């Protein structure tokens, strides 16, 4: 990821991740699409970044993947540990 001293680029996965997580904090900002192989798929729209799709593990609630087609961006989370 290239950046400068003043600002992260609009396509930065940090900015997209933050905006998607903020959007997911309100149930009115996203729609349930389906469940496939114990993974739920949600879609929504961020104010500045555009449409997104999120895959969430049903058993833990952890996010597996975030897709943002308008930014040509896929964020995959591959390692996590459950607390407990």
Short mmCIF file of N, CA and C in Angstrom, two decimals:
data_model
loop_
_atom_site.label_atom_id
_atom_site.label_comp_id
_atom_site.label_asym_id
_atom_site.label_seq_id
_atom_site.Cartn_x
_atom_site.Cartn_y
_atom_site.Cartn_z
N UNK A 1 0.84 -1.17 0.00
CA UNK A 1 0.00 0.00 0.00
C UNK A 1 0.89 1.24 0.00
N UNK A 2 0.69 2.09 -0.95
CA UNK A 2 1.45 3.32 -1.03
C UNK A 2 0.66 4.42 -0.33
N UNK A 3 1.35 5.26 0.40
CA UNK A 3 0.70 6.37 1.09
C UNK A 3 1.67 7.54 1.15
N UNK A 4 1.19 8.67 1.63
CA UNK A 4 2.08 9.80 1.86
C UNK A 4 1.91 10.26 3.30
N UNK A 5 2.55 11.32 3.66
CA UNK A 5 2.52 11.74 5.06
C UNK A 5 1.16 12.27 5.50
N UNK A 6 0.35 12.73 4.58
CA UNK A 6 -0.89 13.42 4.93
C UNK A 6 -2.13 12.54 4.94
N UNK A 7 -2.17 11.52 4.10
CA UNK A 7 -3.44 10.83 3.90
C UNK A 7 -3.23 9.44 3.32
N UNK A 8 -4.05 8.49 3.78
CA UNK A 8 -4.07 7.17 3.15
C UNK A 8 -4.84 7.27 1.84
N UNK A 9 -4.46 6.52 0.83
CA UNK A 9 -5.20 6.55 -0.43
C UNK A 9 -6.63 6.04 -0.25
N UNK A 10 -7.56 6.53 -1.08
CA UNK A 10 -8.97 6.13 -0.97
C UNK A 10 -9.18 4.64 -1.11
N UNK A 11 -8.29 3.96 -1.81
CA UNK A 11 -8.42 2.52 -2.01
C UNK A 11 -7.75 1.72 -0.89
N UNK A 12 -7.20 2.39 0.10
CA UNK A 12 -6.52 1.72 1.20
C UNK A 12 -7.45 0.75 1.90
N UNK A 13 -6.97 -0.46 2.15
CA UNK A 13 -7.83 -1.43 2.83
C UNK A 13 -8.14 -0.98 4.25
N UNK A 14 -7.29 -0.14 4.86
CA UNK A 14 -7.58 0.38 6.20
C UNK A 14 -8.85 1.23 6.20
N UNK A 15 -8.95 2.12 5.22
CA UNK A 15 -10.13 2.98 5.15
C UNK A 15 -11.38 2.19 4.81
N UNK A 16 -11.27 1.27 3.85
CA UNK A 16 -12.41 0.45 3.46
C UNK A 16 -12.85 -0.42 4.64
N UNK A 17 -11.91 -1.05 5.31
CA UNK A 17 -12.23 -1.90 6.46
C UNK A 17 -12.97 -1.10 7.53
N UNK A 18 -12.47 0.07 7.85
CA UNK A 18 -13.12 0.91 8.85
C UNK A 18 -14.53 1.30 8.45
N UNK A 19 -14.71 1.65 7.20
CA UNK A 19 -16.04 2.06 6.74
C UNK A 19 -17.01 0.88 6.73
N UNK A 20 -16.55 -0.29 6.31
CA UNK A 20 -17.42 -1.47 6.31
C UNK A 20 -17.81 -1.85 7.75
N UNK A 21 -16.84 -1.85 8.66
CA UNK A 21 -17.14 -2.20 10.05
C UNK A 21 -18.11 -1.20 10.66
N UNK A 22 -17.95 0.07 10.34
CA UNK A 22 -18.89 1.08 10.82
C UNK A 22 -20.29 0.82 10.26
N UNK A 23 -20.37 0.47 9.00
CA UNK A 23 -21.65 0.17 8.37
C UNK A 23 -22.31 -1.04 9.01
N UNK A 24 -21.52 -2.07 9.32
CA UNK A 24 -22.06 -3.29 9.93
C UNK A 24 -22.56 -3.07 11.35
N UNK A 25 -22.15 -1.98 11.98
CA UNK A 25 -22.59 -1.72 13.35
C UNK A 25 -24.06 -1.32 13.43
N UNK A 26 -24.68 -1.02 12.29
CA UNK A 26 -26.09 -0.66 12.24
C UNK A 26 -26.83 -1.66 11.34
N UNK A 27 -27.77 -2.41 11.92
CA UNK A 27 -28.51 -3.43 11.17
C UNK A 27 -29.23 -2.89 9.94
N UNK A 28 -29.49 -1.61 9.89
CA UNK A 28 -30.21 -1.03 8.75
C UNK A 28 -29.32 -0.76 7.55
N UNK A 29 -28.02 -0.93 7.71
CA UNK A 29 -27.07 -0.62 6.63
C UNK A 29 -26.72 -1.80 5.74
N UNK A 30 -27.18 -2.99 6.08
CA UNK A 30 -26.82 -4.16 5.28
C UNK A 30 -28.00 -5.13 5.18
N UNK A 31 -27.89 -6.04 4.22
CA UNK A 31 -28.92 -7.05 3.98
C UNK A 31 -28.31 -8.44 4.05
N UNK A 32 -29.05 -9.36 4.63
CA UNK A 32 -28.66 -10.77 4.64
C UNK A 32 -28.95 -11.33 3.25
N UNK A 33 -27.96 -11.97 2.64
CA UNK A 33 -28.13 -12.54 1.31
C UNK A 33 -28.41 -14.04 1.38
N UNK A 34 -27.52 -14.79 2.04
CA UNK A 34 -27.69 -16.24 2.13
C UNK A 34 -26.71 -16.84 3.13
N UNK A 35 -26.89 -18.13 3.36
CA UNK A 35 -25.92 -18.90 4.15
C UNK A 35 -25.49 -20.08 3.30
N UNK A 36 -24.17 -20.23 3.16
CA UNK A 36 -23.61 -21.33 2.38
C UNK A 36 -22.48 -21.97 3.19
N UNK A 37 -22.60 -23.27 3.46
CA UNK A 37 -21.56 -24.01 4.17
C UNK A 37 -21.15 -23.33 5.48
N UNK A 38 -22.13 -22.97 6.28
CA UNK A 38 -21.96 -22.32 7.60
C UNK A 38 -21.30 -20.94 7.53
N UNK A 39 -21.39 -20.30 6.38
CA UNK A 39 -20.89 -18.93 6.22
C UNK A 39 -22.05 -18.07 5.72
N UNK A 40 -22.36 -17.02 6.48
CA UNK A 40 -23.41 -16.08 6.07
C UNK A 40 -22.82 -15.00 5.19
N UNK A 41 -23.60 -14.59 4.19
CA UNK A 41 -23.17 -13.55 3.27
C UNK A 41 -24.10 -12.36 3.43
N UNK A 42 -23.50 -11.20 3.67
CA UNK A 42 -24.23 -9.95 3.83
C UNK A 42 -23.77 -8.97 2.77
N UNK A 43 -24.65 -8.05 2.37
CA UNK A 43 -24.24 -7.00 1.45
C UNK A 43 -24.76 -5.67 1.96
N UNK A 44 -24.03 -4.62 1.62
CA UNK A 44 -24.44 -3.29 2.03
C UNK A 44 -23.73 -2.25 1.20
N UNK A 45 -23.91 -1.01 1.62
CA UNK A 45 -23.29 0.10 0.89
C UNK A 45 -22.72 1.09 1.89
N UNK A 46 -21.46 1.43 1.68
CA UNK A 46 -20.79 2.44 2.50
C UNK A 46 -21.01 3.81 1.87
N UNK A 47 -20.97 4.83 2.69
CA UNK A 47 -21.22 6.19 2.22
C UNK A 47 -20.25 6.63 1.14
N UNK A 48 -18.97 6.36 1.32
CA UNK A 48 -17.98 6.85 0.35
C UNK A 48 -17.35 5.75 -0.50
N UNK A 49 -17.26 4.53 0.02
CA UNK A 49 -16.55 3.47 -0.71
C UNK A 49 -17.43 2.66 -1.64
N UNK A 50 -18.73 2.66 -1.46
CA UNK A 50 -19.62 1.94 -2.35
C UNK A 50 -20.11 0.62 -1.77
N UNK A 51 -20.57 -0.25 -2.66
CA UNK A 51 -21.16 -1.53 -2.26
C UNK A 51 -20.09 -2.50 -1.75
N UNK A 52 -20.50 -3.32 -0.79
CA UNK A 52 -19.59 -4.33 -0.26
C UNK A 52 -20.34 -5.63 -0.01
N UNK A 53 -19.58 -6.71 0.11
CA UNK A 53 -20.11 -8.02 0.50
C UNK A 53 -19.21 -8.55 1.61
N UNK A 54 -19.83 -9.10 2.64
CA UNK A 54 -19.08 -9.64 3.78
C UNK A 54 -19.48 -11.09 3.99
N UNK A 55 -18.48 -11.95 4.20
CA UNK A 55 -18.73 -13.35 4.56
C UNK A 55 -18.35 -13.52 6.03
N UNK A 56 -19.27 -14.10 6.82
CA UNK A 56 -19.07 -14.25 8.26
C UNK A 56 -19.29 -15.71 8.65
N UNK A 57 -18.35 -16.25 9.45
CA UNK A 57 -18.51 -17.61 9.96
C UNK A 57 -19.68 -17.63 10.95
N UNK A 58 -20.65 -18.51 10.70
CA UNK A 58 -21.82 -18.60 11.57
C UNK A 58 -21.47 -19.05 12.99
N UNK A 59 -20.51 -19.96 13.12
CA UNK A 59 -20.20 -20.54 14.42
C UNK A 59 -19.53 -19.55 15.37
N UNK A 60 -18.73 -18.64 14.85
CA UNK A 60 -17.97 -17.73 15.71
C UNK A 60 -18.34 -16.26 15.56
N UNK A 61 -18.91 -15.90 14.41
CA UNK A 61 -19.19 -14.50 14.14
C UNK A 61 -18.01 -13.74 13.57
N UNK A 62 -16.88 -14.42 13.39
CA UNK A 62 -15.71 -13.77 12.81
C UNK A 62 -15.92 -13.52 11.32
N UNK A 63 -15.35 -12.42 10.85
CA UNK A 63 -15.43 -12.10 9.43
C UNK A 63 -14.39 -12.94 8.68
N UNK A 64 -14.84 -13.57 7.60
CA UNK A 64 -13.94 -14.36 6.75
C UNK A 64 -13.37 -13.49 5.63
N UNK A 65 -14.25 -12.67 5.02
CA UNK A 65 -13.82 -11.91 3.85
C UNK A 65 -14.71 -10.69 3.64
N UNK A 66 -14.10 -9.63 3.15
CA UNK A 66 -14.82 -8.42 2.73
C UNK A 66 -14.45 -8.15 1.29
N UNK A 67 -15.46 -7.94 0.45
CA UNK A 67 -15.22 -7.60 -0.96
C UNK A 67 -15.80 -6.22 -1.24
N UNK A 68 -15.02 -5.40 -1.93
CA UNK A 68 -15.45 -4.07 -2.33
C UNK A 68 -15.14 -3.92 -3.82
N UNK A 69 -16.08 -4.32 -4.69
CA UNK A 69 -15.81 -4.32 -6.14
C UNK A 69 -15.42 -2.95 -6.70
N UNK A 70 -16.03 -1.87 -6.20
CA UNK A 70 -15.73 -0.55 -6.75
C UNK A 70 -14.28 -0.14 -6.51
N UNK A 71 -13.64 -0.71 -5.49
CA UNK A 71 -12.24 -0.42 -5.19
C UNK A 71 -11.33 -1.55 -5.65
N UNK A 72 -11.92 -2.58 -6.31
CA UNK A 72 -11.16 -3.75 -6.75
C UNK A 72 -10.38 -4.33 -5.57
N UNK A 73 -11.08 -4.51 -4.44
CA UNK A 73 -10.43 -4.88 -3.20
C UNK A 73 -11.10 -6.09 -2.57
N UNK A 74 -10.29 -7.05 -2.13
CA UNK A 74 -10.76 -8.19 -1.35
C UNK A 74 -9.86 -8.28 -0.12
N UNK A 75 -10.48 -8.26 1.05
CA UNK A 75 -9.75 -8.41 2.31
C UNK A 75 -10.13 -9.77 2.88
N UNK A 76 -9.16 -10.67 2.99
CA UNK A 76 -9.40 -12.01 3.52
C UNK A 76 -8.73 -12.15 4.87
N UNK A 77 -9.47 -12.67 5.82
CA UNK A 77 -8.94 -12.91 7.16
C UNK A 77 -8.75 -14.42 7.29
N UNK A 78 -7.51 -14.84 7.47
CA UNK A 78 -7.23 -16.27 7.43
C UNK A 78 -6.87 -16.87 8.77
N UNK A 79 -6.44 -16.08 9.73
CA UNK A 79 -6.04 -16.63 11.01
C UNK A 79 -6.72 -15.87 12.14
N UNK A 80 -7.32 -16.61 13.05
CA UNK A 80 -7.93 -16.02 14.22
C UNK A 80 -8.02 -17.07 15.31
N UNK A 81 -8.12 -16.61 16.52
CA UNK A 81 -8.29 -17.52 17.66
C UNK A 81 -9.54 -17.08 18.40
N UNK A 82 -10.36 -18.05 18.76
CA UNK A 82 -11.54 -17.74 19.55
C UNK A 82 -11.14 -17.59 21.01
N UNK A 83 -11.70 -16.60 21.67
CA UNK A 83 -11.47 -16.43 23.11
C UNK A 83 -12.41 -17.34 23.86
N UNK A 84 -11.90 -17.96 24.91
CA UNK A 84 -12.81 -18.78 25.69
C UNK A 84 -12.27 -20.11 26.05
#
